[in-house]
Short mmCIF file of C-alpha atoms and ligand atoms in Angstrom, two decimals:
data_model
loop_
_atom_site.label_atom_id
_atom_site.label_comp_id
_atom_site.label_asym_id
_atom_site.label_seq_id
_atom_site.Cartn_x
_atom_site.Cartn_y
_atom_site.Cartn_z
CA UNK A 88 120.93 146.67 14.30
CA UNK A 89 121.15 145.21 10.76
CA UNK A 90 117.60 143.90 11.00
CA UNK A 91 116.28 147.14 12.54
CA UNK A 92 117.80 149.13 9.71
CA UNK A 93 116.27 146.75 7.18
CA UNK A 94 112.80 147.07 8.71
CA UNK A 95 113.14 150.83 9.01
CA UNK A 96 114.21 151.12 5.36
CA UNK A 97 111.24 149.04 4.20
CA UNK A 98 108.82 151.17 6.26
CA UNK A 99 110.28 154.38 4.88
CA UNK A 100 109.90 153.08 1.33
CA UNK A 101 106.32 152.02 2.04
CA UNK A 102 105.44 155.53 3.28
CA UNK A 103 106.84 156.95 0.05
CA UNK A 104 104.84 154.51 -2.07
CA UNK A 105 101.58 155.17 -0.19
CA UNK A 106 102.17 158.94 -0.34
CA UNK A 107 101.56 158.76 -4.11
CA UNK A 108 98.21 156.97 -3.69
CA UNK A 109 96.01 159.82 -4.84
CA UNK A 110 98.55 161.58 -7.03
CA UNK A 111 99.29 161.36 -10.73
CA UNK A 112 102.46 159.35 -11.23
CA UNK A 113 105.16 160.11 -13.79
CA UNK A 114 105.86 156.93 -15.72
CA UNK A 115 108.69 156.38 -18.19
CA UNK A 116 109.98 153.53 -20.32
CA UNK A 117 113.28 151.75 -19.86
CA UNK A 118 114.70 149.73 -22.77
CA UNK A 119 112.12 147.34 -24.31
CA UNK A 120 108.37 147.66 -24.60
CA UNK A 121 106.40 148.13 -21.36
CA UNK A 122 109.52 147.96 -19.24
CA UNK A 123 108.37 150.78 -16.98
CA UNK A 124 109.85 152.83 -14.21
CA UNK A 125 107.92 155.45 -12.24
CA UNK A 126 108.98 158.39 -10.12
CA UNK A 127 107.79 156.31 -7.15
CA UNK A 128 110.41 153.59 -7.85
CA UNK A 129 113.01 156.35 -7.52
CA UNK A 130 111.41 157.84 -4.39
CA UNK A 131 111.23 154.42 -2.72
CA UNK A 132 114.84 153.67 -3.68
CA UNK A 133 116.05 157.00 -2.28
CA UNK A 134 114.23 156.44 1.04
CA UNK A 135 115.85 153.00 1.40
CA UNK A 136 119.36 154.05 0.44
CA UNK A 137 119.25 157.14 2.70
CA UNK A 138 118.51 154.94 5.71
CA UNK A 139 121.17 152.38 4.86
CA UNK A 140 123.76 155.11 4.36
CA UNK A 141 122.84 156.79 7.66
CA UNK A 142 123.38 153.54 9.55
CA UNK A 143 126.02 151.73 7.48
CA UNK A 144 127.82 154.20 5.23
CA UNK A 145 130.51 151.62 4.45
CA UNK A 146 128.15 148.90 3.14
CA UNK A 147 127.93 147.85 -0.51
CA UNK A 148 124.58 148.58 -2.21
CA UNK A 149 123.12 147.10 -5.41
CA UNK A 150 119.76 148.58 -6.36
CA UNK A 151 117.66 148.20 -9.50
CA UNK A 152 117.31 151.81 -10.56
CA UNK A 153 120.64 153.28 -9.44
CA UNK A 154 122.85 150.23 -10.01
CA UNK A 155 125.95 149.17 -8.14
CA UNK A 156 127.25 151.52 -5.45
CA UNK A 157 130.41 149.56 -4.87
CA UNK A 158 132.11 149.72 -1.50
CA UNK A 159 134.73 147.42 -0.14
CA UNK A 160 132.50 145.73 2.44
CA UNK A 161 131.48 142.22 3.46
CA UNK A 162 127.88 143.46 3.64
CA UNK A 163 125.82 144.00 0.50
CA UNK A 164 122.24 145.31 0.30
CA UNK A 165 120.30 144.13 -2.75
CA UNK A 166 117.29 146.33 -3.33
CA UNK A 167 114.19 146.24 -5.50
CA UNK A 168 112.42 149.50 -4.57
CA UNK A 169 109.19 148.34 -6.24
CA UNK A 170 108.90 144.79 -7.51
CA UNK A 171 105.87 144.67 -9.77
CA UNK A 172 106.27 148.13 -11.28
CA UNK A 173 103.90 147.37 -14.16
CA UNK A 174 101.19 146.42 -11.65
CA UNK A 175 101.96 149.52 -9.61
CA UNK A 176 101.77 151.80 -12.65
CA UNK A 177 98.31 150.33 -13.37
CA UNK A 178 97.25 150.67 -9.71
CA UNK A 179 97.09 146.90 -9.30
CA UNK A 180 97.95 146.31 -5.62
CA UNK A 181 100.27 143.36 -6.27
CA UNK A 182 103.70 144.86 -5.77
CA UNK A 183 106.21 145.17 -2.97
CA UNK A 184 109.49 146.43 -1.65
CA UNK A 185 112.10 143.68 -1.61
CA UNK A 186 115.47 143.88 0.12
CA UNK A 187 118.05 141.17 0.76
CA UNK A 188 121.24 141.56 2.79
CA UNK A 189 124.34 139.51 2.10
CA UNK A 190 127.20 138.97 4.53
CA UNK A 191 130.37 137.37 3.15
CA UNK A 192 128.48 136.56 -0.09
CA UNK A 193 125.67 134.68 1.72
CA UNK A 194 122.14 136.02 1.98
CA UNK A 195 121.48 136.44 5.70
CA UNK A 196 118.39 138.68 5.86
CA UNK A 197 115.45 139.39 3.61
CA UNK A 198 112.27 141.46 3.75
CA UNK A 199 109.35 141.73 1.35
CA UNK A 200 106.49 144.12 2.07
CA UNK A 201 103.31 144.75 0.12
CA UNK A 202 102.02 147.97 1.72
CA UNK A 203 98.67 147.76 -0.09
CA UNK A 204 97.58 144.62 1.73
CA UNK A 205 99.93 145.08 4.68
CA UNK A 206 101.81 141.80 4.28
CA UNK A 207 105.32 141.96 5.72
CA UNK A 208 107.55 138.93 5.17
CA UNK A 209 110.92 138.62 6.93
CA UNK A 210 113.55 135.88 6.77
CA UNK A 211 116.71 135.53 8.80
CA UNK A 212 119.23 132.82 7.94
CA UNK A 213 118.94 129.99 10.46
CA UNK A 214 116.01 131.62 12.26
CA UNK A 215 113.06 130.94 9.97
CA UNK A 216 110.60 133.12 8.08
CA UNK A 217 107.60 135.14 9.21
CA UNK A 218 104.56 136.88 7.78
CA UNK A 219 103.47 139.80 9.96
CA UNK A 220 105.58 138.31 12.78
CA UNK A 221 103.99 134.84 12.63
CA UNK A 222 106.14 131.88 11.52
CA UNK A 223 105.36 130.56 8.03
CA UNK A 224 106.12 127.33 6.24
CA UNK A 225 105.85 125.93 2.74
CA UNK A 226 102.99 123.69 1.57
CA UNK A 227 102.88 119.91 1.85
CA UNK A 228 101.70 119.18 -1.71
CA UNK A 229 103.19 115.92 -2.96
CA UNK A 230 103.16 116.16 -6.73
CA UNK A 231 103.23 118.64 -9.57
CA UNK A 232 99.95 117.54 -11.18
CA UNK A 233 98.03 118.68 -8.09
CA UNK A 234 100.16 121.74 -7.45
CA UNK A 235 99.28 125.40 -7.81
CA UNK A 236 102.16 127.07 -9.60
CA UNK A 237 103.22 130.64 -10.29
CA UNK A 238 105.60 132.06 -12.87
CA UNK A 239 106.59 135.28 -14.57
CA UNK A 240 107.71 136.32 -18.04
CA UNK A 241 110.57 138.59 -19.05
CA UNK A 242 109.93 141.64 -21.22
CA UNK A 243 111.76 139.92 -24.13
CA UNK A 244 113.25 136.41 -24.66
CA UNK A 245 110.12 134.31 -24.90
CA UNK A 246 110.36 132.04 -27.95
CA UNK A 247 113.61 130.15 -27.33
CA UNK A 248 113.32 126.34 -27.25
CA UNK A 249 112.27 125.40 -23.74
CA UNK A 250 111.89 129.11 -23.01
CA UNK A 251 109.14 130.71 -20.91
CA UNK A 252 106.28 130.14 -23.38
CA UNK A 253 107.07 126.47 -24.05
CA UNK A 254 107.41 125.65 -20.38
CA UNK A 255 104.21 127.52 -19.55
CA UNK A 256 102.32 125.64 -22.29
CA UNK A 257 103.57 122.32 -20.88
CA UNK A 258 101.89 122.97 -17.52
CA UNK A 259 98.70 124.43 -18.99
CA UNK A 260 98.25 121.51 -21.45
CA UNK A 261 98.33 119.14 -18.48
CA UNK A 262 95.79 121.23 -16.56
CA UNK A 263 98.23 122.39 -13.88
CA UNK A 264 97.18 125.89 -12.72
CA UNK A 265 99.95 128.43 -13.29
CA UNK A 266 99.30 131.96 -12.04
CA UNK A 267 101.15 135.07 -13.18
CA UNK A 268 101.14 137.83 -10.54
CA UNK A 269 103.77 140.18 -12.02
CA UNK A 270 106.05 140.34 -8.98
CA UNK A 271 108.73 137.69 -8.57
CA UNK A 272 109.34 138.71 -4.96
CA UNK A 273 105.67 138.17 -4.08
CA UNK A 274 105.67 134.89 -6.03
CA UNK A 275 108.51 133.67 -3.82
CA UNK A 276 106.95 135.01 -0.62
CA UNK A 277 103.72 133.18 -1.48
CA UNK A 278 105.63 129.93 -2.01
CA UNK A 279 107.23 130.51 1.41
CA UNK A 280 103.84 130.84 3.12
CA UNK A 281 102.34 127.86 1.29
CA UNK A 282 99.87 129.61 -1.03
CA UNK A 283 101.81 128.35 -4.05
CA UNK A 284 103.56 124.99 -4.22
CA UNK A 285 106.12 126.04 -6.80
CA UNK A 286 107.55 128.93 -8.80
CA UNK A 287 109.87 129.05 -11.79
CA UNK A 288 111.13 131.89 -13.92
CA UNK A 289 113.75 132.06 -16.67
CA UNK A 290 115.26 135.52 -16.42
CA UNK A 291 115.44 137.35 -13.13
CA UNK A 292 117.87 139.86 -11.72
CA UNK A 293 119.51 139.57 -8.29
CA UNK A 294 117.16 142.19 -6.77
CA UNK A 295 114.05 140.25 -7.89
CA UNK A 296 114.94 137.15 -5.89
CA UNK A 297 117.45 138.18 -3.19
CA UNK A 298 114.97 138.35 -0.31
CA UNK A 299 112.48 135.82 -1.70
CA UNK A 300 114.85 132.90 -2.12
CA UNK A 301 115.95 133.20 1.52
CA UNK A 302 112.28 133.33 2.58
CA UNK A 303 111.54 130.08 0.74
CA UNK A 304 114.61 128.33 2.18
CA UNK A 305 113.88 129.54 5.71
CA UNK A 306 110.25 128.43 5.37
CA UNK A 307 111.46 124.89 4.65
CA UNK A 308 111.42 124.96 0.85
CA UNK A 309 114.05 124.39 -1.84
CA UNK A 310 115.48 126.85 -4.37
CA UNK A 311 117.72 125.90 -7.31
CA UNK A 312 118.58 127.09 -10.80
CA UNK A 313 116.61 125.73 -13.78
CA UNK A 314 118.73 122.54 -13.80
CA UNK A 315 118.29 121.73 -10.13
CA UNK A 316 121.74 123.00 -9.16
CA UNK A 317 122.45 125.23 -6.13
CA UNK A 318 120.89 128.65 -6.50
CA UNK A 319 122.69 131.96 -6.93
CA UNK A 320 120.71 135.19 -7.45
CA UNK A 321 123.46 136.30 -9.85
CA UNK A 322 122.34 133.91 -12.60
CA UNK A 323 118.94 134.26 -14.30
CA UNK A 324 116.89 131.08 -13.81
CA UNK A 325 115.09 129.96 -10.67
CA UNK A 326 112.93 127.11 -9.44
CA UNK A 327 111.50 127.39 -5.93
CA UNK A 328 109.18 124.91 -4.30
CA UNK A 329 108.01 123.29 -1.09
CA UNK A 330 110.94 120.87 -1.49
CA UNK A 331 108.73 117.77 -1.71
CA UNK A 332 107.91 118.35 -5.40
CA UNK A 333 111.26 119.92 -6.28
CA UNK A 334 112.95 117.12 -8.22
CA UNK A 335 109.77 116.46 -10.17
CA UNK A 336 109.31 120.17 -10.88
CA UNK A 337 112.86 120.48 -12.23
CA UNK A 338 112.07 117.64 -14.67
CA UNK A 339 108.86 119.38 -15.82
CA UNK A 340 110.77 122.60 -16.46
CA UNK A 341 113.48 120.68 -18.37
CA UNK A 342 110.79 119.01 -20.50
CA UNK A 343 110.65 115.54 -18.94
CA UNK A 344 106.96 115.34 -18.16
CA UNK A 345 105.52 112.00 -16.97
CA UNK A 346 103.07 110.25 -19.29
CA UNK A 347 99.39 110.88 -18.54
CA UNK A 348 97.98 108.20 -16.24
C1 IPD B 149 109.73 142.32 -12.58
C2 IPD B 149 108.83 141.42 -11.77
C3 IPD B 149 108.21 140.37 -12.66
C4 IPD B 149 109.26 139.58 -13.41
C5 IPD B 149 110.16 140.51 -14.22
C6 IPD B 149 110.79 141.54 -13.29
P1 IPD B 149 110.06 144.84 -11.73
O1 IPD B 149 110.38 143.25 -11.71
O2 IPD B 149 109.52 140.77 -10.74
O3 IPD B 149 107.44 139.45 -11.91
O4 IPD B 149 108.60 138.69 -14.29
O5 IPD B 149 111.15 139.74 -14.85
O6 IPD B 149 111.59 142.41 -14.05
O7 IPD B 149 110.60 145.38 -13.01
O8 IPD B 149 108.59 145.02 -11.59
O9 IPD B 149 110.84 145.30 -10.54
CA1 CA B 150 111.89 143.37 -9.85
CA1 CA B 151 111.65 147.09 -9.58
CA1 CA B 152 111.98 146.99 -13.42
#
């Protein structure tokens, strides 16, 4: 029932998003430069919340555009109605709906769907992760130097010591490919299915990573904060990897890069 509602909510949001395909989209700015929100983010969010409320009116909901709809419940839905809004506003088909469900403060279900390329990722705690119903697993890459990485940058907060730009430069100077897709949820989903070996980002919100971190864990990978400690989506930093390179990756992000051989 919980999973059916999740899948139904994602499908309803996808129909809303695709409905705007050939229409002009109203775009506005949130605080900060280029921090966009479109009318489609709101339409997607409404479709999702309507379905959750029909099925589970007593559940707690946290969603990017409408905030915290607090209820006294052991279940909490964490929703990003469009992750990759800047891409979406520019008609770049790298964006998705991302929803995680917590039970007793543990993420138990997650779904990430990119309707433009029809990739539907689902994770269920203890039951693995799938892409379009087929089981997925993380890569087998053994070291960071040969890895293909992905990251993202916040709208502000870039220049701090060991902040996003410094860490990015560290990888690039050593010739490690680091992609930047513009959707943290897709970054995590693509680590889960082995396209990327690792992902790090300094400043995410719970809705960016709620579904994705469960996907990576259920696909056999490891997710921690920026210091290698257990991960919580309620703090900003994240490192996700195939697990094999995780310790080494944490050291790279901290600034302890091995000497060139
Ligand atoms: C953003 C994306 C991006 C990340 C930003 C997020 P949004 O989410 O996940 O990859 O770098 O920090 O805010 O605003 O497109 O939902
Ligand atoms: Ca997001
Ligand atoms: Ca969003
Ligand atoms: Ca946003």
